[in-house]
């Protein structure tokens, strides 16, 4: 269950009050122009138009507020990742959270590098080359997201010595080289020197459809290896080439702390480990390299990877009915959160699990439970 994606985002940092003093803005028409300027694109999506000047006017506001905002120009409080380089592990198509995160980072100005599971590499690169992803590559400004380089990656193996002979001989790995975590980190260093952002969008549980009581030791450890230890390995090998002040993001799920029947095979355990590791690694990577470490607990998305669970559509329906925000969860909402978390705007946030699930994690009662209608 590799991990995949889609994207977009909206940020308007409007102050609660904007002085309308004529000596500052000149006239009501000037204020309207100021409002139009604020509603221009920020690099993600067009900001909502200001309906009128009325609600924004306050005679109590100080002139310094206008000066502070005008210094930022028309962008308000933008997420700017210009000059930053991101490596995103776990993109194999254009239909998942990894892809959405890539698009949001690209829309903010970051250079995008991708690590793709070796058996899926040829299909992904061919689809990319033939334009099959062009529609989903579109950024808010109309341009297409550019991927600087795609690397073969199997994050289950740390070094070439860890790869079993049967995997080396597997025809799905034929023609690919330097795809263990250590080798990929070394290749990225040789190609680009350093990165600023590391994204872990990887998960796999070969026995995910089995109840935990029926999960084998091999299946359980495979889920832990691919879904949580892989993040430790990636950070371990990429940390030496990450610029101070950089940030990492991984993806988790509420099954780490709540019972989700059907999400088995040790996957709930793997997500719990990932969240615990996030806190420990925040300390270790923060002290060692001034790197921030956070994870996003995302709500259910009907990606190709998620369909391996077998009941993802029911989970999406359940979330829609029971979450505080009764709306579809979009992949770009997760992408936008990731862009914020790796940006300077989140410079004091680390070791955190951030929920992006329309608030479903806060609920203690299923509103559509039959017991409520009895």
Coordinates of C-alpha atoms in Angstrom, one line a residue:
X1 CA 0.0 0.0 0.0
X2 CA 2.5 2.6 -1.2
X3 CA 0.9 6.0 -0.6
X4 CA -0.3 8.5 -3.1
X5 CA -2.1 11.9 -3.7
X6 CA -3.7 15.4 -5.0
X7 CA -3.4 19.2 -3.9
X8 CA -4.2 23.0 -3.6
X9 CA -4.5 25.7 -0.7
X10 CA -5.8 28.9 0.5
X11 CA -4.3 31.4 2.9
X12 CA -5.6 34.9 3.7
X13 CA -4.1 36.4 6.7
X14 CA -6.5 39.3 7.0
X15 CA -6.3 41.4 10.2
X16 CA -9.5 41.6 12.1
X17 CA -9.5 45.3 11.4
X18 CA -8.1 47.5 8.7
X19 CA -8.1 51.3 9.3
X20 CA -10.2 53.2 6.7
X21 CA -8.7 56.6 7.8
X22 CA -8.7 58.8 4.7
X23 CA -5.3 60.2 5.7
X24 CA -3.9 56.6 5.4
X25 CA -5.7 55.1 2.5
X26 CA -7.0 58.3 0.8
X27 CA -10.5 57.2 0.0
X28 CA -13.1 54.5 0.0
X29 CA -12.0 53.6 -3.5
X30 CA -8.5 53.2 -2.2
X31 CA -9.8 50.8 0.4
X32 CA -11.6 48.8 -2.3
X33 CA -8.3 48.6 -4.3
X34 CA -6.6 47.5 -1.1
X35 CA -9.2 44.7 -0.7
X36 CA -8.8 43.6 -4.3
X37 CA -5.0 43.4 -3.8
X38 CA -5.5 41.2 -0.8
X39 CA -7.7 38.9 -2.8
X40 CA -5.1 38.2 -5.4
X41 CA -3.5 34.8 -5.6
X42 CA -1.1 33.8 -2.9
X43 CA 0.5 30.9 -4.7
X44 CA -2.1 28.3 -3.8
X45 CA -5.6 29.4 -4.7
X46 CA -7.4 32.6 -5.1
X47 CA -8.3 34.1 -1.8
X48 CA -12.0 34.6 -1.1
X49 CA -13.1 38.1 -2.3
X50 CA -13.7 40.6 0.4
X51 CA -17.4 41.3 0.2
X52 CA -17.2 44.9 1.3
X53 CA -15.2 47.4 3.1
X54 CA -17.7 47.8 5.9
X55 CA -16.9 44.9 8.2
X56 CA -13.2 45.6 8.0
X57 CA -13.4 49.2 9.2
X58 CA -12.6 50.0 12.8
X59 CA -11.9 53.4 14.1
X60 CA -10.0 51.8 17.0
X61 CA -7.3 50.3 14.9
X62 CA -3.9 51.8 14.8
X63 CA -2.2 53.0 11.6
X64 CA 0.7 50.6 12.3
X65 CA -1.5 47.7 11.3
X66 CA -1.8 49.1 7.7
X67 CA 1.9 49.8 7.5
X68 CA 2.7 46.2 8.6
X69 CA 0.4 44.7 6.1
X70 CA 1.5 47.0 3.3
X71 CA 5.1 45.9 3.8
X72 CA 4.0 42.4 2.8
X73 CA 2.5 43.7 -0.4
X74 CA -0.6 42.0 -1.8
X75 CA 0.3 38.5 -0.5
X76 CA -0.8 39.0 3.1
X77 CA 0.9 36.1 5.0
X78 CA 2.1 33.7 2.3
X79 CA 3.7 30.3 2.6
X80 CA 6.9 30.8 0.7
X81 CA 9.2 27.8 0.1
X82 CA 11.1 29.4 -2.7
X83 CA 14.7 28.0 -2.8
X84 CA 13.7 24.9 -0.7
X85 CA 14.1 21.3 -1.9
X86 CA 11.8 18.5 -0.9
X87 CA 12.2 14.7 -1.1
X88 CA 8.9 12.9 -1.0
X89 CA 9.0 9.2 -0.5
X90 CA 6.0 7.1 -1.5
X91 CA 4.5 8.6 -4.7
X92 CA 3.5 6.0 -7.3
X93 CA 0.6 7.7 -9.0
X94 CA -1.4 11.0 -8.8
X95 CA -4.1 9.7 -6.5
X96 CA -3.1 10.1 -2.9
X97 CA -1.8 12.3 -0.1
X98 CA 1.8 12.1 -1.2
X99 CA 0.9 13.6 -4.6
X100 CA -1.2 16.3 -2.9
X101 CA 1.7 17.2 -0.6
X102 CA 4.0 17.5 -3.6
X103 CA 1.7 19.8 -5.4
X104 CA 1.2 22.1 -2.4
X105 CA 5.0 22.3 -1.8
X106 CA 5.5 23.0 -5.5
X107 CA 2.8 25.7 -5.4
X108 CA 4.7 27.3 -2.6
X109 CA 7.9 27.4 -4.6
X110 CA 9.7 24.2 -3.5
X111 CA 11.7 22.0 -5.8
X112 CA 10.3 18.5 -5.9
X113 CA 12.2 15.2 -5.8
X114 CA 10.3 11.9 -5.6
X115 CA 11.1 8.4 -4.4
X116 CA 8.9 5.7 -6.1
X117 CA 8.6 2.1 -5.2
X118 CA 10.8 0.2 -7.6
X119 CA 8.1 -2.2 -9.1
X120 CA 5.9 0.9 -9.8
X121 CA 8.7 3.1 -11.2
X122 CA 8.4 2.3 -14.9
X123 CA 4.6 2.8 -14.9
X124 CA 4.9 6.0 -13.0
X125 CA 7.6 7.5 -15.1
X126 CA 5.9 6.5 -18.3
X127 CA 2.6 8.0 -17.2
X128 CA 4.4 11.2 -16.2
X129 CA 6.2 11.4 -19.5
X130 CA 3.1 10.7 -21.7
X131 CA 1.2 13.5 -20.0
X132 CA -1.3 11.2 -18.2
X133 CA -0.8 13.3 -15.0
X134 CA -0.9 16.7 -16.7
X135 CA -4.4 17.5 -15.5
X136 CA -3.6 16.6 -11.9
X137 CA -0.2 18.4 -12.1
X138 CA -1.9 21.8 -12.6
X139 CA -1.0 24.3 -10.0
X140 CA -3.3 27.2 -9.0
X141 CA -1.4 29.6 -11.3
X142 CA -2.1 27.3 -14.3
X143 CA 1.5 25.9 -14.6
X144 CA 2.3 22.3 -14.2
X145 CA 4.1 20.9 -11.2
X146 CA 7.6 20.0 -12.2
X147 CA 9.4 17.0 -10.7
X148 CA 13.1 17.5 -10.8
X149 CA 13.9 13.8 -10.5
X150 CA 12.3 10.5 -9.7
X151 CA 14.4 8.0 -7.8
X152 CA 13.7 4.3 -7.4
X153 CA 13.2 3.5 -3.7
X154 CA 12.3 0.5 -1.6
X155 CA 12.4 1.8 2.0
X156 CA 12.1 -1.7 3.5
X157 CA 15.8 -2.1 2.8
X158 CA 18.4 0.2 4.4
X159 CA 21.5 -0.9 2.5
X160 CA 22.4 -3.2 -0.4
X161 CA 23.5 -5.8 2.1
X162 CA 19.9 -6.0 3.5
X163 CA 18.4 -7.1 0.2
X164 CA 17.6 -10.8 -0.1
X165 CA 18.8 -12.7 -3.2
X166 CA 15.2 -13.4 -4.3
X167 CA 14.5 -9.7 -4.4
X168 CA 17.6 -8.9 -6.3
X169 CA 16.6 -11.6 -8.8
X170 CA 13.0 -10.4 -9.0
X171 CA 12.2 -9.2 -12.6
X172 CA 10.3 -6.2 -11.1
X173 CA 13.6 -4.9 -9.8
X174 CA 15.5 -5.6 -13.0
X175 CA 17.2 -2.6 -14.5
X176 CA 16.9 -0.5 -11.3
X177 CA 19.9 0.3 -9.1
X178 CA 20.8 2.3 -6.0
X179 CA 17.3 2.0 -4.6
X180 CA 17.9 1.2 -0.9
X181 CA 17.5 4.1 1.6
X182 CA 21.2 4.6 2.1
X183 CA 21.9 4.6 -1.7
X184 CA 19.0 7.0 -2.5
X185 CA 20.3 9.5 0.1
X186 CA 23.8 9.3 -1.3
X187 CA 22.5 9.7 -4.8
X188 CA 20.4 12.8 -3.9
X189 CA 23.5 14.2 -2.2
X190 CA 25.5 13.7 -5.3
X191 CA 22.8 15.2 -7.5
X192 CA 21.6 18.1 -5.5
X193 CA 23.9 18.5 -2.4
X194 CA 21.2 18.9 0.2
X195 CA 17.4 19.0 0.9
X196 CA 15.3 21.0 3.2
X197 CA 12.1 18.9 3.5
X198 CA 11.6 15.2 3.9
X199 CA 8.1 13.6 3.4
X200 CA 7.3 10.0 4.4
X201 CA 4.2 8.9 2.5
X202 CA 4.8 5.1 2.8
X203 CA 2.7 2.3 4.3
X204 CA 2.3 -1.3 3.7
X205 CA 0.7 -4.2 5.6
X206 CA 0.6 -7.5 3.7
X207 CA -2.0 -8.8 6.2
X208 CA -4.0 -5.6 6.7
X209 CA -7.3 -7.3 6.1
X210 CA -6.7 -9.8 8.9
X211 CA -7.8 -9.2 12.5
X212 CA -4.8 -8.6 14.8
X213 CA -5.5 -11.9 16.5
X214 CA -5.0 -13.7 13.2
X215 CA -1.9 -11.7 12.1
X216 CA 1.3 -13.7 11.8
X217 CA 4.6 -12.5 13.2
X218 CA 5.9 -12.0 9.7
X219 CA 3.0 -9.9 8.7
X220 CA 3.0 -7.8 11.8
X221 CA 6.8 -7.1 11.5
X222 CA 6.4 -6.4 7.8
X223 CA 3.8 -3.7 8.6
X224 CA 6.1 -2.1 11.2
X225 CA 9.1 -2.3 8.9
X226 CA 7.4 -0.7 5.9
X227 CA 5.1 1.8 7.7
X228 CA 7.0 3.1 10.7
X229 CA 10.7 2.0 10.8
X230 CA 11.0 3.2 7.2
X231 CA 10.6 6.7 8.5
X232 CA 13.4 6.3 11.0
X233 CA 15.6 4.9 8.3
X234 CA 14.8 7.8 5.9
X235 CA 15.5 10.4 8.5
X236 CA 18.6 8.6 9.7
X237 CA 20.2 8.6 6.2
X238 CA 18.8 12.0 5.0
X239 CA 19.5 14.0 8.2
X240 CA 23.2 14.5 7.2
X241 CA 22.2 16.2 4.0
X242 CA 19.3 18.2 5.5
X243 CA 19.8 22.0 5.9
X244 CA 19.4 23.3 9.5
X245 CA 15.9 24.6 10.0
X246 CA 14.5 21.9 7.7
X247 CA 11.4 19.8 8.5
X248 CA 9.9 16.3 8.0
X249 CA 6.3 15.1 7.6
X250 CA 4.8 11.6 7.9
X251 CA 1.3 10.4 7.5
X252 CA -0.6 8.5 10.2
X253 CA -4.2 7.5 10.9
X254 CA -6.6 7.6 13.8
X255 CA -6.4 3.7 14.1
X256 CA -3.2 4.4 16.1
X257 CA -5.4 5.4 19.1
X258 CA -8.9 4.3 18.3
X259 CA -10.2 0.9 17.4
X260 CA -11.0 0.7 13.7
X261 CA -12.3 -2.9 13.0
X262 CA -10.9 -4.2 9.8
X263 CA -7.7 -2.1 9.9
X264 CA -5.6 -5.1 10.9
X265 CA -2.4 -6.9 10.1
X266 CA -0.5 -4.8 12.6
X267 CA -1.2 -1.5 10.7
X268 CA -2.8 0.1 13.8
X269 CA 0.4 -0.8 15.7
X270 CA 2.6 0.6 13.0
X271 CA 0.8 3.9 13.1
X272 CA 1.0 4.1 16.9
X273 CA 4.7 3.5 16.6
X274 CA 5.0 6.2 14.0
X275 CA 3.4 8.7 16.2
X276 CA 5.6 7.7 19.2
X277 CA 8.7 7.9 17.0
X278 CA 7.6 11.4 15.8
X279 CA 8.0 12.7 19.3
X280 CA 11.3 11.0 20.0
X281 CA 12.8 11.9 16.6
X282 CA 11.6 15.5 17.1
X283 CA 13.9 15.7 20.1
X284 CA 16.8 13.8 18.6
X285 CA 16.7 15.5 15.1
X286 CA 16.0 18.8 16.7
X287 CA 19.0 18.7 18.9
X288 CA 21.3 17.1 16.3
X289 CA 20.3 19.0 13.1
X290 CA 17.7 21.6 14.1
X291 CA 15.1 19.6 12.1
X292 CA 11.4 19.6 13.0
X293 CA 9.5 16.4 12.9
X294 CA 5.7 16.2 12.7
X295 CA 3.0 13.8 11.5
X296 CA -0.4 14.4 10.0
X297 CA -3.3 12.2 11.0
X298 CA -5.3 12.3 7.9
X299 CA -8.9 11.2 7.5
X300 CA -9.9 8.5 5.0
X301 CA -9.3 9.1 1.3
X302 CA -10.3 6.8 -1.5
X303 CA -6.8 6.5 -3.0
X304 CA -5.7 3.4 -4.8
X305 CA -3.4 2.5 -1.9
X306 CA -6.3 2.8 0.6
X307 CA -8.5 0.5 -1.4
X308 CA -6.3 -2.4 -0.2
X309 CA -8.1 -2.1 3.1
X310 CA -11.3 -3.2 1.5
X311 CA -13.8 -0.9 3.3
X312 CA -12.4 2.6 2.5
X313 CA -15.6 3.8 0.9
X314 CA -17.6 3.0 4.0
X315 CA -15.1 4.8 6.1
X316 CA -15.4 7.9 3.9
X317 CA -19.2 7.8 4.3
X318 CA -18.9 7.3 8.0
X319 CA -16.6 10.3 8.3
X320 CA -19.0 12.5 6.3
X321 CA -21.9 11.6 8.5
X322 CA -20.2 11.8 11.9
X323 CA -17.5 14.5 11.6
X324 CA -18.1 18.0 13.0
X325 CA -17.5 19.4 9.5
X326 CA -19.9 17.5 7.3
X327 CA -18.0 17.8 4.0
X328 CA -15.8 15.7 1.8
X329 CA -12.2 15.6 2.9
X330 CA -9.9 16.7 0.1
X331 CA -6.4 15.5 -0.4
X332 CA -5.2 19.0 -1.0
X333 CA -6.3 20.0 2.5
X334 CA -3.7 17.5 3.8
X335 CA -1.2 18.9 1.2
X336 CA -1.8 22.4 2.4
X337 CA -1.3 21.4 6.0
X338 CA 2.0 19.8 5.1
X339 CA 3.1 23.0 3.3
X340 CA 2.3 25.0 6.4
X341 CA 4.1 22.6 8.8
X342 CA 7.3 22.6 6.8
X343 CA 7.2 26.4 6.3
X344 CA 8.7 29.1 8.5
X345 CA 5.2 29.8 9.7
X346 CA 5.4 26.6 11.8
X347 CA 8.9 27.2 13.0
X348 CA 8.0 26.4 16.7
X349 CA 5.9 23.2 15.9
X350 CA 7.6 19.9 16.3
X351 CA 6.8 16.5 17.7
X352 CA 3.2 17.0 17.0
X353 CA 0.4 14.9 15.5
X354 CA -1.8 17.3 13.5
X355 CA -5.3 16.0 12.7
X356 CA -6.7 16.8 9.3
X357 CA -10.0 14.9 9.3
X358 CA -12.8 17.4 9.5
X359 CA -12.7 16.9 13.3
X360 CA -13.7 13.3 13.3
X361 CA -11.0 12.5 15.9
X362 CA -12.8 14.6 18.5
X363 CA -16.1 12.6 18.4
X364 CA -16.9 10.1 21.0
X365 CA -20.3 9.0 19.6
X366 CA -21.4 7.9 16.2
X367 CA -24.3 10.0 15.2
X368 CA -25.6 7.5 12.7
X369 CA -25.6 4.7 15.3
X370 CA -28.8 2.7 15.2
X371 CA -28.9 2.8 19.0
X372 CA -29.6 6.6 18.8
X373 CA -32.9 6.0 16.9
X374 CA -34.3 3.3 19.2

